[in-house]
XYZ file of N, CA and C in Angstrom:
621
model
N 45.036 27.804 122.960
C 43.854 27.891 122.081
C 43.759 26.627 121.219
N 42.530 25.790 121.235
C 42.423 24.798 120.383
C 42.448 25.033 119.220
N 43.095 24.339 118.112
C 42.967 24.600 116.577
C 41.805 23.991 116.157
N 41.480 24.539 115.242
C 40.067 23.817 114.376
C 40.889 22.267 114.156
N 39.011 21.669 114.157
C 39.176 20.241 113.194
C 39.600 20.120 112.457
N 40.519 19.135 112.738
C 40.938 18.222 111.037
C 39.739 17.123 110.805
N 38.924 17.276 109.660
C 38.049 16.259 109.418
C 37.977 15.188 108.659
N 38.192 13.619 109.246
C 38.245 12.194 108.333
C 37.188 11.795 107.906
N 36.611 11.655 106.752
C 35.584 10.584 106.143
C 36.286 10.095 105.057
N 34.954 8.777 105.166
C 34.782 7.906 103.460
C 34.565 8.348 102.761
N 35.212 9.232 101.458
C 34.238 9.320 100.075
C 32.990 8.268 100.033
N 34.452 6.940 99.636
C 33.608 5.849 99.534
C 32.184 5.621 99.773
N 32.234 5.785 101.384
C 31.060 5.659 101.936
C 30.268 6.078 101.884
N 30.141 7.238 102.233
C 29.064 8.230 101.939
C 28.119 8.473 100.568
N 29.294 8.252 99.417
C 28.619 7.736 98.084
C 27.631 6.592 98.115
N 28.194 5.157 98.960
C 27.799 4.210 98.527
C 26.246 4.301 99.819
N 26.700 5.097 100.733
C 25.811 5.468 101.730
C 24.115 6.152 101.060
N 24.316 7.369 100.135
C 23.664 8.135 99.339
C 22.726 6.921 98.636
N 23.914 6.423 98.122
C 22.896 5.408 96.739
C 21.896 4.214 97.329
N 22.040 4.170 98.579
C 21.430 3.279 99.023
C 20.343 3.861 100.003
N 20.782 5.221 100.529
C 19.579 5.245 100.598
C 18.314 6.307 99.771
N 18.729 6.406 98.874
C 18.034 6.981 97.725
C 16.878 5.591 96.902
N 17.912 4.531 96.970
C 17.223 3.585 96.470
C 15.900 2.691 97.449
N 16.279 2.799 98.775
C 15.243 2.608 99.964
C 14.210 3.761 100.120
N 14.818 5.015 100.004
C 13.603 6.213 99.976
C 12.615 5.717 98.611
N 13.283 5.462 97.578
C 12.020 5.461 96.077
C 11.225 4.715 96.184
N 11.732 3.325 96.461
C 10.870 2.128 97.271
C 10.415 2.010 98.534
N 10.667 2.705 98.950
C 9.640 3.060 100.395
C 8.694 3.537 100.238
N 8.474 4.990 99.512
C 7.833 6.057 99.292
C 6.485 5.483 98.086
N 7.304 4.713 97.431
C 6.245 3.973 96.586
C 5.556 3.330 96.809
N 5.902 2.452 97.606
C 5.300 1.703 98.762
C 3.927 1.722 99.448
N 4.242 3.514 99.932
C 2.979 4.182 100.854
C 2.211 4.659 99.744
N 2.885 5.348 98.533
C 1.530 5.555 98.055
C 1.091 5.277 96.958
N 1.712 4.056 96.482
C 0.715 3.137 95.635
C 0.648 1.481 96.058
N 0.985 1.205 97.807
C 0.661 -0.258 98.099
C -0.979 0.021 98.914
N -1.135 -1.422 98.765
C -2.610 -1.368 99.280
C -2.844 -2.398 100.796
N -3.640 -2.247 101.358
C -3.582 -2.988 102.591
C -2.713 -2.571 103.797
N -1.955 -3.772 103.887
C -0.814 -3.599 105.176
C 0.747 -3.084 104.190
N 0.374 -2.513 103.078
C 1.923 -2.943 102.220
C 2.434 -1.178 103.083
N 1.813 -0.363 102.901
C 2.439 1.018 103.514
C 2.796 0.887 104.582
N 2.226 -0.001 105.687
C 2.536 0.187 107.207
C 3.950 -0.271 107.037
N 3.578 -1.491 106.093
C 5.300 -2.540 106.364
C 6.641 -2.021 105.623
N 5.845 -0.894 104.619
C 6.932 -0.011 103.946
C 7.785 1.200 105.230
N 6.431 1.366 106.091
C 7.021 2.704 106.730
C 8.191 2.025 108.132
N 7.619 0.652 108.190
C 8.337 0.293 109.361
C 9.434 0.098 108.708
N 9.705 -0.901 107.820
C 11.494 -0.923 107.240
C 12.150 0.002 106.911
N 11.616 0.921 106.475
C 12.152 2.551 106.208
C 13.399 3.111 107.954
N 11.977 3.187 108.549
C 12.035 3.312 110.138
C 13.642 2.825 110.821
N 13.521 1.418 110.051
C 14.464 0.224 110.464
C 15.250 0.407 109.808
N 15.563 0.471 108.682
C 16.606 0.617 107.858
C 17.642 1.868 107.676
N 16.571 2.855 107.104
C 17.451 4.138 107.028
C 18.196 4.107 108.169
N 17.864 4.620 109.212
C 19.133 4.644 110.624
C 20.243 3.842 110.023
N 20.195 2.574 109.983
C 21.215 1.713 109.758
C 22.078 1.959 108.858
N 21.635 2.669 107.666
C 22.574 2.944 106.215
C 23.148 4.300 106.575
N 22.572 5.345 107.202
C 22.766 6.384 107.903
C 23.828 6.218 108.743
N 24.143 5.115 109.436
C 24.843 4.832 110.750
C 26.376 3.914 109.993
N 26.848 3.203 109.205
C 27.683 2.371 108.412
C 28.078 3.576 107.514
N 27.465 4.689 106.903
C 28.088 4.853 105.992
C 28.144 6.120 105.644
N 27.017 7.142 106.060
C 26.898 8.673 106.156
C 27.719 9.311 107.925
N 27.680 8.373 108.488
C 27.857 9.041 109.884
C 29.008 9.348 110.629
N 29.863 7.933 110.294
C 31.370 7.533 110.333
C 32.028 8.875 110.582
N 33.240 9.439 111.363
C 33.852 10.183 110.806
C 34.807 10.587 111.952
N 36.247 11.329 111.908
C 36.836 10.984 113.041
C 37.511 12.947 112.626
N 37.248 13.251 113.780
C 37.864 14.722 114.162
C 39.036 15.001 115.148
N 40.066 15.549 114.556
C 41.081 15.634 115.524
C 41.847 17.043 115.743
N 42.523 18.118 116.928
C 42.740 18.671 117.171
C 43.811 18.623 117.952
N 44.338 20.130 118.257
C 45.634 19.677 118.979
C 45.620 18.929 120.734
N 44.452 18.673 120.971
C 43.899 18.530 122.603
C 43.354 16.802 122.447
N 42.593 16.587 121.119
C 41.543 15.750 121.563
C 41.490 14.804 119.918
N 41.717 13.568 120.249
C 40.585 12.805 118.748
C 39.437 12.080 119.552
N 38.562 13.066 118.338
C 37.097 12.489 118.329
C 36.478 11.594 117.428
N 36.107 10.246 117.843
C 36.017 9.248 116.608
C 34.098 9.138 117.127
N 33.827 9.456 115.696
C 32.479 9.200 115.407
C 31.974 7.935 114.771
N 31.326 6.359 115.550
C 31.403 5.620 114.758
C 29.826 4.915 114.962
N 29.476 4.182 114.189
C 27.815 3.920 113.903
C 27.115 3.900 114.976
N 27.676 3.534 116.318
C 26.734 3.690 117.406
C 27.383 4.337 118.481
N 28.982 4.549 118.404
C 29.528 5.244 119.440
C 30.265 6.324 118.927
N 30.498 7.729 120.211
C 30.778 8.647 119.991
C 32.088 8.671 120.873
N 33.525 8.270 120.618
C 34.463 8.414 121.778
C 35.862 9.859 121.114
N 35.665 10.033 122.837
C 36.223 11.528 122.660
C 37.407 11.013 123.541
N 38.500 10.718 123.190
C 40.035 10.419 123.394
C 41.460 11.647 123.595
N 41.366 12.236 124.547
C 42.393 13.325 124.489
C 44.118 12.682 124.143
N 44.696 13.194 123.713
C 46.110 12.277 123.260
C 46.581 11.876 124.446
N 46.639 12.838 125.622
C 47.799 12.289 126.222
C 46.905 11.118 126.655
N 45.447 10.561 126.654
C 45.291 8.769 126.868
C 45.558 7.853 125.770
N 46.292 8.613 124.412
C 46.499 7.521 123.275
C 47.809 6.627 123.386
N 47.899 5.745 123.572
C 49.130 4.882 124.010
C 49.065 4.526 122.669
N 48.836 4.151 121.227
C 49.029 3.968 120.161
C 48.004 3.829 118.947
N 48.523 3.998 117.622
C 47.673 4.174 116.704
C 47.585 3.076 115.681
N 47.319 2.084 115.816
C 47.599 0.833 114.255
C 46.787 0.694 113.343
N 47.302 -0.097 112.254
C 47.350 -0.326 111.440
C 47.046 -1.964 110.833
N 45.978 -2.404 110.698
C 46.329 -4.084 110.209
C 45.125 -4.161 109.086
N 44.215 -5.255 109.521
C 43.483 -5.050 108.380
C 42.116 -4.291 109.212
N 42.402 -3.176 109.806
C 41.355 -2.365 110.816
C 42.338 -0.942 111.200
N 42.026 0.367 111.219
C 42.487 0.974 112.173
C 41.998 1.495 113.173
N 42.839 1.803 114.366
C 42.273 1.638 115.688
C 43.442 2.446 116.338
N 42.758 3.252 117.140
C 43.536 3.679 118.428
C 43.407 3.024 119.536
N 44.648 2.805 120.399
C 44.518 1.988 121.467
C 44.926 3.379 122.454
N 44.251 2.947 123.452
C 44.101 4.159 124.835
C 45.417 3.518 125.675
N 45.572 4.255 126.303
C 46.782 3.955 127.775
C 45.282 2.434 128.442
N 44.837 2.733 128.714
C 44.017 1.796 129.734
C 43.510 0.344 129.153
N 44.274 0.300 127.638
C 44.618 -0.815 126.453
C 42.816 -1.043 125.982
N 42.229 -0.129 126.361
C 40.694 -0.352 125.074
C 41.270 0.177 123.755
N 40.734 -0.467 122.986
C 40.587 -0.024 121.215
C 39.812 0.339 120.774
N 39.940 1.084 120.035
C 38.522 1.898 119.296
C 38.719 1.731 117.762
N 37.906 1.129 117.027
C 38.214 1.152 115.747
C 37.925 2.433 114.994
N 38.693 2.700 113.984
C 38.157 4.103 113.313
C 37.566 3.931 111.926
N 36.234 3.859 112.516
C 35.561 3.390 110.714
C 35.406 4.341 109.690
N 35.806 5.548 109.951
C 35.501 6.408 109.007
C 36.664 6.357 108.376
N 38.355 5.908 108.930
C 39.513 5.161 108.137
C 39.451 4.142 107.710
N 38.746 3.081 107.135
C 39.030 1.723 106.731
C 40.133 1.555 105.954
N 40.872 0.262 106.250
C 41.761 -0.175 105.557
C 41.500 -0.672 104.109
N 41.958 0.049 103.122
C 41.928 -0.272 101.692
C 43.105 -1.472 101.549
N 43.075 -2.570 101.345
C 44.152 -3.797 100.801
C 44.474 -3.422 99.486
N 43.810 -2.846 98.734
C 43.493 -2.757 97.110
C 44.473 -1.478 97.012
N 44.083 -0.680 98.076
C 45.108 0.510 97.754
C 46.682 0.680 97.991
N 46.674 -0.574 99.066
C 47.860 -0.892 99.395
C 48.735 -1.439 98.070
N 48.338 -2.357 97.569
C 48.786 -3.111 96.821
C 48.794 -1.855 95.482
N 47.762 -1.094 95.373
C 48.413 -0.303 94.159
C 49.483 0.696 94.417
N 49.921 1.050 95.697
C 50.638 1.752 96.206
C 52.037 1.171 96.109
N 52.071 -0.324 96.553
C 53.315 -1.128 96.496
C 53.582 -1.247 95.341
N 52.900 -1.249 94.127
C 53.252 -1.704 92.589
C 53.807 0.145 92.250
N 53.313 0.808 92.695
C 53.879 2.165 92.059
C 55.330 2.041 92.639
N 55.452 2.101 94.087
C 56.707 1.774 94.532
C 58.269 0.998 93.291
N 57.232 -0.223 93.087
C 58.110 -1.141 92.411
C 58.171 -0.535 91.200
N 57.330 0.097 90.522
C 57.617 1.074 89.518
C 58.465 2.436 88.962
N 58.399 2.915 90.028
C 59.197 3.674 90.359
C 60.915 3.556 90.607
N 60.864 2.441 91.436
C 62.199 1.922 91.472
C 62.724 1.427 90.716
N 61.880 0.766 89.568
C 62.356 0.234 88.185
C 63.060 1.384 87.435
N 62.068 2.841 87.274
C 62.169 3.707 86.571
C 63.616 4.957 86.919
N 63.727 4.397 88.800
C 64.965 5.319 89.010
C 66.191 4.617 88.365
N 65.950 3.467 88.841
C 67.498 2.722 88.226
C 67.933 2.569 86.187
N 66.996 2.584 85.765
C 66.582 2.734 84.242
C 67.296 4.473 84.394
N 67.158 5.187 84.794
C 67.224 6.863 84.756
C 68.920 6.647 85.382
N 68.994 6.029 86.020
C 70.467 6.314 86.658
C 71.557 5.922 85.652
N 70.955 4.781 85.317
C 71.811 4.118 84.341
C 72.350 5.210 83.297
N 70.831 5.603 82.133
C 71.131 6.471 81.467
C 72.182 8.062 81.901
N 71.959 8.491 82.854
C 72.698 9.011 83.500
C 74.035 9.101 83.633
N 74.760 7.705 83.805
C 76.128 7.652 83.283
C 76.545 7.698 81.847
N 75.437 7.780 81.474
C 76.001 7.597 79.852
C 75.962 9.106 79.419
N 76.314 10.213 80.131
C 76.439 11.274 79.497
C 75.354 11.990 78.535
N 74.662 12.783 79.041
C 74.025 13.559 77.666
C 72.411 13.128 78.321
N 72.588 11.621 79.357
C 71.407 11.422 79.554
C 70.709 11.988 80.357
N 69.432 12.024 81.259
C 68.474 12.951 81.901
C 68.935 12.679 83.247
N 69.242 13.201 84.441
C 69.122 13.142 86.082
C 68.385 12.292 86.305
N 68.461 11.222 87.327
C 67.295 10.574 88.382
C 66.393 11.590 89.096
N 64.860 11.332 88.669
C 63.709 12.413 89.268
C 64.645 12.520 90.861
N 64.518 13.209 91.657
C 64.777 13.180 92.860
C 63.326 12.443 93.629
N 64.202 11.446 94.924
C 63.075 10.818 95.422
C 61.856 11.433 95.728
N 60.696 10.885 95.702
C 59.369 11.590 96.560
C 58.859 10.568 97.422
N 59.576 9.906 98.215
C 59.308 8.873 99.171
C 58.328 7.969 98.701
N 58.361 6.627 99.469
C 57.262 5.594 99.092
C 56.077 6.151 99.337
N 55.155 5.719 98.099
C 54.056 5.734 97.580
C 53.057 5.182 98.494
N 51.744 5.658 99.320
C 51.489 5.363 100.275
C 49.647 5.420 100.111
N 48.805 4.629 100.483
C 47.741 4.501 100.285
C 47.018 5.953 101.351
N 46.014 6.086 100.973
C 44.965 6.996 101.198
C 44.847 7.537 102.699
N 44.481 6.231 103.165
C 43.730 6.353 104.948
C 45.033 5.854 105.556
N 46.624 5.182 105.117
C 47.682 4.995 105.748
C 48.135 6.732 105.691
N 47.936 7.642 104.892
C 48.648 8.664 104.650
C 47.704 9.819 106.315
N 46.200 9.594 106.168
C 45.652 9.799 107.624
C 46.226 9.363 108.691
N 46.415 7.929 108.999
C 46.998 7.713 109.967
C 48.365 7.911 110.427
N 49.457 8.228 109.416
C 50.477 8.747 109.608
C 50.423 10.449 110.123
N 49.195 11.539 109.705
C 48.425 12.534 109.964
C 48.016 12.429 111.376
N 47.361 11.437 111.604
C 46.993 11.369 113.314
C 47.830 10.807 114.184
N 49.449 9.975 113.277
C 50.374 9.820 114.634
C 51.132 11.048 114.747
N 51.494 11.562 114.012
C 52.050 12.997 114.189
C 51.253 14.014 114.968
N 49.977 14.215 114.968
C 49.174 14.885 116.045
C 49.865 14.099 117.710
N 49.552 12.876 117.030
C 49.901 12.157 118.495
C 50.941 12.342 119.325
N 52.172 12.190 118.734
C 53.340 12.331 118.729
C 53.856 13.749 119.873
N 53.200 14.619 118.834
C 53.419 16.071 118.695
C 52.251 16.841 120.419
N 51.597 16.158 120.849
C 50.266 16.686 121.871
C 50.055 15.986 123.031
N 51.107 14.613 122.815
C 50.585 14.030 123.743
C 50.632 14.549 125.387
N 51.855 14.772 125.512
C 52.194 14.766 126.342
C 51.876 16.791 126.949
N 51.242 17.460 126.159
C 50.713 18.975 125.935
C 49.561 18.886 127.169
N 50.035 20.142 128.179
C 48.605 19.882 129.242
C 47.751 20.132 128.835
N 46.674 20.699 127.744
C 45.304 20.878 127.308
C 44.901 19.433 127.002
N 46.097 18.775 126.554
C 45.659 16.651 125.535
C 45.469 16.231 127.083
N 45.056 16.787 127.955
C 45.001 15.480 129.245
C 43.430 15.049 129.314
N 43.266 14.257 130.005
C 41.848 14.188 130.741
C 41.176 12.812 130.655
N 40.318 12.694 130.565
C 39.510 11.182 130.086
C 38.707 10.695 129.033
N 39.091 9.561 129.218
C 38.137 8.741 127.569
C 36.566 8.879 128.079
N 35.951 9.432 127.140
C 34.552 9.431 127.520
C 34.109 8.417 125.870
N 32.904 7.834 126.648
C 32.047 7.053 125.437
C 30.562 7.549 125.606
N 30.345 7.362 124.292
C 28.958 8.199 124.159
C 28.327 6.801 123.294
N 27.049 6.581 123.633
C 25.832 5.898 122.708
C 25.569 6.619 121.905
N 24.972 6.252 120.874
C 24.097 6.595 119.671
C 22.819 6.478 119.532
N 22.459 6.937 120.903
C 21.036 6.733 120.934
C 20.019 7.118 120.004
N 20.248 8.551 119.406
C 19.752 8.748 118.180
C 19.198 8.078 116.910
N 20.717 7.443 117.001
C 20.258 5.712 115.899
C 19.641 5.148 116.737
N 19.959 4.615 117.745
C 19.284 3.228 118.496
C 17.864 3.493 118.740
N 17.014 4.739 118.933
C 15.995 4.778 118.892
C 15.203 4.569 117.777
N 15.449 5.064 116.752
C 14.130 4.246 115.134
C 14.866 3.076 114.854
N 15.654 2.464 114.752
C 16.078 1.259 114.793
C 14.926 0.228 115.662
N 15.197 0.563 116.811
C 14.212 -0.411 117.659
C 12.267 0.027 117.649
N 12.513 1.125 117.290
C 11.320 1.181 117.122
C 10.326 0.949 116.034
N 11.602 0.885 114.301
C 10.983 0.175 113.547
C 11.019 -1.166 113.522
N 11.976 -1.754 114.513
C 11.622 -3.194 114.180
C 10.951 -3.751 114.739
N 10.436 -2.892 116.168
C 9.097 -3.523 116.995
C 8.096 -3.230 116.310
N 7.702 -1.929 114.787
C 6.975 -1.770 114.577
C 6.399 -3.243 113.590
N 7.754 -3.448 112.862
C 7.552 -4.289 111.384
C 7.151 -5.831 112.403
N 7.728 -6.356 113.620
C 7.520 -7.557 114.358
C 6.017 -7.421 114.726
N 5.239 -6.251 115.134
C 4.090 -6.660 115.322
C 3.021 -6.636 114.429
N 3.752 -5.979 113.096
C 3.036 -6.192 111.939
C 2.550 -7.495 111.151
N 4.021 -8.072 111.064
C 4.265 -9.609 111.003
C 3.212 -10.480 112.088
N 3.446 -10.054 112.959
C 2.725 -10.947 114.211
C 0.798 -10.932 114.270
N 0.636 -9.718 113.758
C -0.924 -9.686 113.808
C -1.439 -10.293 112.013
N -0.236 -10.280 111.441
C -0.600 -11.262 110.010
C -1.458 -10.080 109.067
């Protein structure tokens, strides 16, 4: 029996996804109904053109995984990866599953935080300051125990991907994780995309 989804998104994104397009809806919308002339047509075509796009980077992203299958949802592709084709999971300044058949798939709904890394490594170094400070006191009788460890301090979407090598790990080789990499388009997006920008090009073009 398959287990339910485990589901990955951006806060981040999706916030920064929202605000942007809240700020394209007000000015769009204003657009149509207080521009005059050609200003509504050229409002409705960038709308057309745009939304998809902010929709697709930053609301859409998102990667689902189970004991059989990861499913990575990303701005224009839909790839459905059963484990036993995951030959590995990394880590650099991108994460990405690599298939047995050595394609990569990036997982944008994990982005690599540098910022989080680095606040993660300073807690580390903090911490280690604070055990040896505690140990010390410690010999001196009367003083407090060293906290007991809680392992290194680990950023956000590294703590996911350590989450999806353990799926990995743990399924790969499970006969339900077999089968094939399928890729899916995003045709959904790719259709108002192209169709607002043929709209806004022949707008432009007839002047």
């Amino acid at each position: 029996m398959t287990t339910k989804d485990r589901i990955y998104r951006s806060p981040a994104g999706i916030a920064g996804g929202a605000l942007l397009l809240a700020i394209v809806l007000w000015l769009g919308i204003d657009a149509l109904v207080q521009g005059e002339d050609r200003t509504p047509w050229l409002a409705l075509a960038s709308m057309i053109l745009t939304v998809p796009l902010i929709v697709a980077f930053t609301v859409r992203p998102a990667v689902y995984a189970n004991d059989d299958r990861l499913r990575i949802r990303n701005p224009f592709r839909v790839i459905v990866l059963p484990w036993g084709q995951a030959a590995s999971l990394r880590s650099g300044y991108s994460n990405e599953v690599v298939a047995e058949s050595g394609d990569r798939f990036q997982l944008w709904a994990v982005p690599v935080s540098l910022r989080a890394r680095k606040r993660a490594a300073r807690k580390d170094a903090r911490a280690e300051r604070g055990g040896g400070a505690g140990l010390r006191l410690g010999f001196g009788g009367g003083g407090a125990a060293p906290a007991p460890d809680a392992g290194p301090a680990r950023a956000e979407t590294d703590k996911i991907m350590d989450d999806l090598r353990e799926f990995m790990e743990a399924r790969r080789t499970a006969e339900s994780a077999q089968g094939e990499v399928t890729v899916r388009w995003a045709y959904e997006i790719f259709a108002p995309v192209v169709a607002g920008a043929v709209l806004l090009v022949i707008l432009i073009a007839i002047g």
